[in-house]
Short mmCIF file of C-alpha atoms in Angstrom, two decimals:
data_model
loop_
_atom_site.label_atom_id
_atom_site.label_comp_id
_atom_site.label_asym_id
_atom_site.label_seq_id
_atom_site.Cartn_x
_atom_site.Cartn_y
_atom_site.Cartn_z
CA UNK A 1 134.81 -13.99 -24.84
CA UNK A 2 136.63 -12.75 -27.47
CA UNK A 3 139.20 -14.62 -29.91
CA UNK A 4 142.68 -14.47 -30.29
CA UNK A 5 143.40 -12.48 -32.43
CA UNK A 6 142.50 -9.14 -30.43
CA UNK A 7 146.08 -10.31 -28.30
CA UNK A 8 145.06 -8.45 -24.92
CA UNK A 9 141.89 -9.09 -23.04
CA UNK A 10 139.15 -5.81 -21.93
CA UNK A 11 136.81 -5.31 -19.35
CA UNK A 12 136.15 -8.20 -16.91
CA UNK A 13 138.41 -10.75 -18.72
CA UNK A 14 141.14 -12.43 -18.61
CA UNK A 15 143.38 -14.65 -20.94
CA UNK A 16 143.56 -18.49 -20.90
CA UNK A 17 144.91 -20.77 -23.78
CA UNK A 18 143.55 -23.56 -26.33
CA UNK A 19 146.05 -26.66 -26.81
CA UNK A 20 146.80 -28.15 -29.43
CA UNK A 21 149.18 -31.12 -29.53
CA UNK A 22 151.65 -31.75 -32.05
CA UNK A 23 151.23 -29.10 -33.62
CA UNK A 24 153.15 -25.45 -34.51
CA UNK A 25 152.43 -22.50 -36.29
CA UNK A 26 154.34 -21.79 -39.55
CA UNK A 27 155.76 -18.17 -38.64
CA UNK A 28 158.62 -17.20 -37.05
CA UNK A 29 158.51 -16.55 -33.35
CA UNK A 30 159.11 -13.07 -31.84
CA UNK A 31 161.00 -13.80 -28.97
CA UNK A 32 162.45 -17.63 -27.78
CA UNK A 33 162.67 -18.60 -24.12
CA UNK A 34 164.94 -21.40 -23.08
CA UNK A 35 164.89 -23.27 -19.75
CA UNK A 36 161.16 -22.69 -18.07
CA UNK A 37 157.92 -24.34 -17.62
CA UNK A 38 154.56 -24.50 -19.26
CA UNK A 39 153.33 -22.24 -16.31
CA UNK A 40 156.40 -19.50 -16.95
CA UNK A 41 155.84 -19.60 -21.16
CA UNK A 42 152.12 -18.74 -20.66
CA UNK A 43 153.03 -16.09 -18.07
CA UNK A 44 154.97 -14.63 -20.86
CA UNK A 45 152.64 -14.07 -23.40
CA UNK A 46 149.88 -13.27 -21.36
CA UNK A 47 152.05 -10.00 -19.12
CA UNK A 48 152.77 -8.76 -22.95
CA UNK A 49 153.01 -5.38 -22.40
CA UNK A 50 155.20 -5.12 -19.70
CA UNK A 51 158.98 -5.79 -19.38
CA UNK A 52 158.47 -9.76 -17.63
CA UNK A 53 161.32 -11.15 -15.72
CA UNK A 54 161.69 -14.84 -15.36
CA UNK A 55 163.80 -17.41 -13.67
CA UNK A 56 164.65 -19.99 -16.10
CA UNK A 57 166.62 -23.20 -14.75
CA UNK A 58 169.75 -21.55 -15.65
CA UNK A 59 169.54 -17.86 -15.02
CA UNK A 60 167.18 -14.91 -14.71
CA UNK A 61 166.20 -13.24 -17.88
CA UNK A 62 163.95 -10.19 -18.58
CA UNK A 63 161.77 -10.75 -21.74
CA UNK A 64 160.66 -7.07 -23.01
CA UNK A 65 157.18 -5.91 -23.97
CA UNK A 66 155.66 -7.73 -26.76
CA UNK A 67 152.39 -8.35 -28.97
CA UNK A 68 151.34 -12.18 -28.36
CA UNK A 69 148.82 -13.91 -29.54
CA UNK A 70 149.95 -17.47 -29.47
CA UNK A 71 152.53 -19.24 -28.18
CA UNK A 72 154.87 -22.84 -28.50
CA UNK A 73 156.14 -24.77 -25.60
CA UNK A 74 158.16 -28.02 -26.14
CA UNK A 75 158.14 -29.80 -23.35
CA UNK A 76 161.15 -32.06 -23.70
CA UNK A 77 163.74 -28.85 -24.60
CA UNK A 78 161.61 -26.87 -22.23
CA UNK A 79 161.76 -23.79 -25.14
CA UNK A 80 158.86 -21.61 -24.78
CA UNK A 81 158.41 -19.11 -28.74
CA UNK A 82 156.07 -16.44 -28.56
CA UNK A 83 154.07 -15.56 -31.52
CA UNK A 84 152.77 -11.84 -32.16
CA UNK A 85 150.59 -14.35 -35.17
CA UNK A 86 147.66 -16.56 -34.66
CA UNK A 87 146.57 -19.76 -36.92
CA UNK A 88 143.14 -21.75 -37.06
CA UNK A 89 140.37 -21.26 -36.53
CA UNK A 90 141.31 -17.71 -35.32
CA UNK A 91 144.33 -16.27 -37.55
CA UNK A 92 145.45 -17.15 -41.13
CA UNK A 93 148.62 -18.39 -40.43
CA UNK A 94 149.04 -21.92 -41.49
CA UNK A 95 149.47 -25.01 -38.57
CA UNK A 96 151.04 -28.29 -39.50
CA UNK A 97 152.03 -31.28 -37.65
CA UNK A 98 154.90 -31.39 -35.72
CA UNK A 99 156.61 -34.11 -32.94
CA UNK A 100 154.41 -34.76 -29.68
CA UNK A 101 156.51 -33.10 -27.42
CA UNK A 102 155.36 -29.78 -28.91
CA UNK A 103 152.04 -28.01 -28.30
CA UNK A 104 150.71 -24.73 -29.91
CA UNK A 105 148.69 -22.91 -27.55
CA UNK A 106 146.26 -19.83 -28.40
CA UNK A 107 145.07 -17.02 -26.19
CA UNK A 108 141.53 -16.89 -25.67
CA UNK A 109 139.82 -14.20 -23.42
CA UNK A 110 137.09 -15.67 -21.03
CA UNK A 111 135.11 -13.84 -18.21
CA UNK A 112 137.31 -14.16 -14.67
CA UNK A 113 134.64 -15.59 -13.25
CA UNK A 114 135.24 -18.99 -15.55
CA UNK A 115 139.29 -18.97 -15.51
CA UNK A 116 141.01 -21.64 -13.87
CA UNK A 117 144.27 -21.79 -12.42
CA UNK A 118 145.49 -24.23 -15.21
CA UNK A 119 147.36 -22.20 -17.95
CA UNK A 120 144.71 -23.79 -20.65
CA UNK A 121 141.48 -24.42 -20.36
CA UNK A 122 140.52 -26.54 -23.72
CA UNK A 123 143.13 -29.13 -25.61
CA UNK A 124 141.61 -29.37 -29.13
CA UNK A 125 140.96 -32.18 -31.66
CA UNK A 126 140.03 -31.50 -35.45
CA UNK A 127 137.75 -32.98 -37.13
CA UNK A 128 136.63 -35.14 -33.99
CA UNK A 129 133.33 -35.49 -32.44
CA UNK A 130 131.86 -37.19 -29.99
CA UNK A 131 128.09 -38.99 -30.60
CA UNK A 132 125.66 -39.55 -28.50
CA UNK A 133 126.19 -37.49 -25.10
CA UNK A 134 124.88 -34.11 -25.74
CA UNK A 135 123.42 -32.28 -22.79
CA UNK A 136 122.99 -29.22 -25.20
CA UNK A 137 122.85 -27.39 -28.15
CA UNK A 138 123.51 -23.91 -28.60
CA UNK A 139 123.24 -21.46 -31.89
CA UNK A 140 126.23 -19.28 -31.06
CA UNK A 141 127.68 -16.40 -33.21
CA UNK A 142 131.26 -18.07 -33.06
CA UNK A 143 133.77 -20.67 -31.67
CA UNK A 144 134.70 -18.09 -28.87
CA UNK A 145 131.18 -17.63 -27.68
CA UNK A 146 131.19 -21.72 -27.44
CA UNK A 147 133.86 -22.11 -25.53
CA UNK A 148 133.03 -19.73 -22.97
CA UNK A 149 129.70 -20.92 -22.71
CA UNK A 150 130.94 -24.72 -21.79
CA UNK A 151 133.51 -22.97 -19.06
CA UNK A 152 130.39 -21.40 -17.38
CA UNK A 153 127.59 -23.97 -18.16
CA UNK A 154 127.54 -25.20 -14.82
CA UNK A 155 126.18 -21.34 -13.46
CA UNK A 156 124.20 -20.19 -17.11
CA UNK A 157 123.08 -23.74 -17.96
CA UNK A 158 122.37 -25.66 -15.21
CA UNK A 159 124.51 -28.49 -16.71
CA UNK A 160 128.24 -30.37 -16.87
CA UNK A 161 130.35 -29.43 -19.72
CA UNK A 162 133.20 -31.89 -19.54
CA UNK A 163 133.65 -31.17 -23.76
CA UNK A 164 132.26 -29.10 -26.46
CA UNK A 165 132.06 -29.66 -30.77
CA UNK A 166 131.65 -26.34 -32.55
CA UNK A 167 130.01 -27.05 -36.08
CA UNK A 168 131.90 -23.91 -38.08
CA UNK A 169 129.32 -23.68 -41.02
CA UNK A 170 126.35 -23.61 -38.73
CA UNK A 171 127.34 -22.13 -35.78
CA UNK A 172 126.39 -24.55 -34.06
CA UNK A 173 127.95 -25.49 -30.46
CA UNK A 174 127.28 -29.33 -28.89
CA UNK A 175 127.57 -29.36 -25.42
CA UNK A 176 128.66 -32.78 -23.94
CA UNK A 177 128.88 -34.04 -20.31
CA UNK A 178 131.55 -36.84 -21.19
CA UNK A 179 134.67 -36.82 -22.80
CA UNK A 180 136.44 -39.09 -25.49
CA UNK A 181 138.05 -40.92 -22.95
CA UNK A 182 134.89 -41.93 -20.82
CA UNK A 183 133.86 -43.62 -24.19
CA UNK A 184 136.45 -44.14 -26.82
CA UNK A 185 134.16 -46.30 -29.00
CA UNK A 186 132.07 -42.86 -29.56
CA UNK A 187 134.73 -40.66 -29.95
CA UNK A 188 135.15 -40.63 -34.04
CA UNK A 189 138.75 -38.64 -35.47
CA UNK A 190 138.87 -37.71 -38.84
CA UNK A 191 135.58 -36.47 -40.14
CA UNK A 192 135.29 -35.60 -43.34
CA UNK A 193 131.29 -34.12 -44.57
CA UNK A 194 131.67 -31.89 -41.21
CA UNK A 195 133.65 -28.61 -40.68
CA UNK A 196 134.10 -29.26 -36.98
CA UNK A 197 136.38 -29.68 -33.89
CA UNK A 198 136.32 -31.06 -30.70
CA UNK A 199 137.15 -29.81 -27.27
CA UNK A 200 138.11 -31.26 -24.31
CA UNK A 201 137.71 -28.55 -21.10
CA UNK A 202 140.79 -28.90 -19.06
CA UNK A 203 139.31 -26.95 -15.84
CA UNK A 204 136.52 -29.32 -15.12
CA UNK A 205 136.88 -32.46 -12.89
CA UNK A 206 133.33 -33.91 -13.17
CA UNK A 207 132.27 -32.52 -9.65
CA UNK A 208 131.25 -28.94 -11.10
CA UNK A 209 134.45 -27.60 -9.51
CA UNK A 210 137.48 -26.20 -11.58
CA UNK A 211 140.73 -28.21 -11.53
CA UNK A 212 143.73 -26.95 -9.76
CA UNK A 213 146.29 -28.67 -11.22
CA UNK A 214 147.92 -28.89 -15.10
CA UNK A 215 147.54 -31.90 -17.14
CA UNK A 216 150.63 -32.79 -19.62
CA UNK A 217 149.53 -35.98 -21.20
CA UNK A 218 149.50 -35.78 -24.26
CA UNK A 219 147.14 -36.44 -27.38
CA UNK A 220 147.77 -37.09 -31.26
CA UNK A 221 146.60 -34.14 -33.56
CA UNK A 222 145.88 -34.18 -37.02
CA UNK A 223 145.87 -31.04 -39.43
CA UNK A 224 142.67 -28.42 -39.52
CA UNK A 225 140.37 -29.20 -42.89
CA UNK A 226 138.91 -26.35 -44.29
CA UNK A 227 136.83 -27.87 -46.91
CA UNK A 228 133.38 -25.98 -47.46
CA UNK A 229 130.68 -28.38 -47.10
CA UNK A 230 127.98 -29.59 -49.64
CA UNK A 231 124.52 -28.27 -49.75
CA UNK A 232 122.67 -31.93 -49.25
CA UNK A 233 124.42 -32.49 -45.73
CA UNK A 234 122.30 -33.23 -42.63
CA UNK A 235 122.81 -30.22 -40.23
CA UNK A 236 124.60 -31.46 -36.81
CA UNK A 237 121.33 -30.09 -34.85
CA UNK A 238 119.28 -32.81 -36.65
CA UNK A 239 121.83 -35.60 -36.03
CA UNK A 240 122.57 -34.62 -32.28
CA UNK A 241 119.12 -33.24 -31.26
CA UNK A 242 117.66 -37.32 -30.97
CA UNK A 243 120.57 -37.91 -28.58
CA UNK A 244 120.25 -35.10 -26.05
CA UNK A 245 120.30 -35.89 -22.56
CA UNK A 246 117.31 -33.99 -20.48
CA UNK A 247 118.89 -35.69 -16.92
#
């Protein structure tokens, strides 16, 4: 699985998207689309070399070849802007906050094996974690490399990966078999002696089958720390490892 920033996907992979609610990246967009769904804006950035026609709800427009890497849709204007730029964790360009109806979504290339027919497979929460349900935990050489091994833990790991933490200073990947909303009184926003994010996988419905339809609800964000953590700081393996599930 590779990251972002690499735009088009090689070999036996194929591009799916990371979510990020209420949030947008702080470039300007390479090409705007007016009028068309969720499902039409991610067709856009994914066909990027090609010359893409698409019916909007108020004609039929042709959107030329392009480099994207990331992408906006607003769901209450229905305005889709492509971005040849990424932001964190896997460009520099700056994210900020922004109104709920708008999500940032960033391509991600995972083995066509895992895709699902949802245009994203993970919605993303900063500095979030969730304690005490980790099936497993993985020393992984990046975020990327986490991700795509909660999409195909049910095959490679014998396990249910209904979320995932990545620790960025340890490389260090938590898989989980609940989510934040099975138990909101473990689900803790805002962390502050971690580098870390949380990740909810959109193409899992608890049954070890992939989902076939989109989810739209939608989820506060707040802004990516980048802090560098202290030297005296318990490593996430040590917290976690007492909590793992063997069931």
């Amino acid at each position: 699985m590779s990251t972002a920033n690499a735009s088009k996907c090689l070999g036996e992979k194929s591009p799916t998207y990371l979510r990020s609610d209420g949030t947008r990246l702080m470039e300007f967009p390479t090409h705007t689309i007016t009028g068309v769904t969720l499902n039409a804006c991610a067709e856009a950035c994914t066909d990027e070399e090609n010359v893409l026609t698409i019916a909007t709800f108020y004609s039929i427009i042709k959107v030329p070849g392009h480099m994207c890497s990331s992408f906006e849709y607003d769901a209450r204007s229905r305005e889709c802007a492509i971005h040849a730029d990424d932001g964190q964790p896997f460009g520099e360009s700056v994210l900020a906050k922004t109104n709920k109806s708008i999500a940032f979504f960033q391509k991600l290339c995972v083995l066509d094996e895992a895709l699902c027919s949802s245009p994203y497979a993970f919605e993303r929460f900063p500095q979030s974690i969730l304690i005490g349900h980790a099936m497993k935990v993985l020393n992984v050489t990046g975020l990327s490399e986490c991700l795509s091994q909660c999409l195909t833990a049910p095959l490679s790991l014998n396990t249910e990966c209904r979320s995932v933490m990545y620790f960025y200073e340890y490389g260090e990947c938590i898989i989980n078999r609940e989510r934040r909303i099975d138990r909101p009184d473990l689900f803790v926003e805002d962390v502050q002696d971690q580098l870390v994010d949380y990740f909810e996988n959109n193409c899992h419905d608890g049954k070890l089958h992939w989902l076939r339809e989109v989810s739209m609800q939608g989820f506060r964000l707040q802004r990516c720390q980048t802090g560098m953590p202290s030297d005296d700081r318990v490593r996430p393996s040590q917290i976690n490892q007492s909590d793992i599930n063997d069931d």
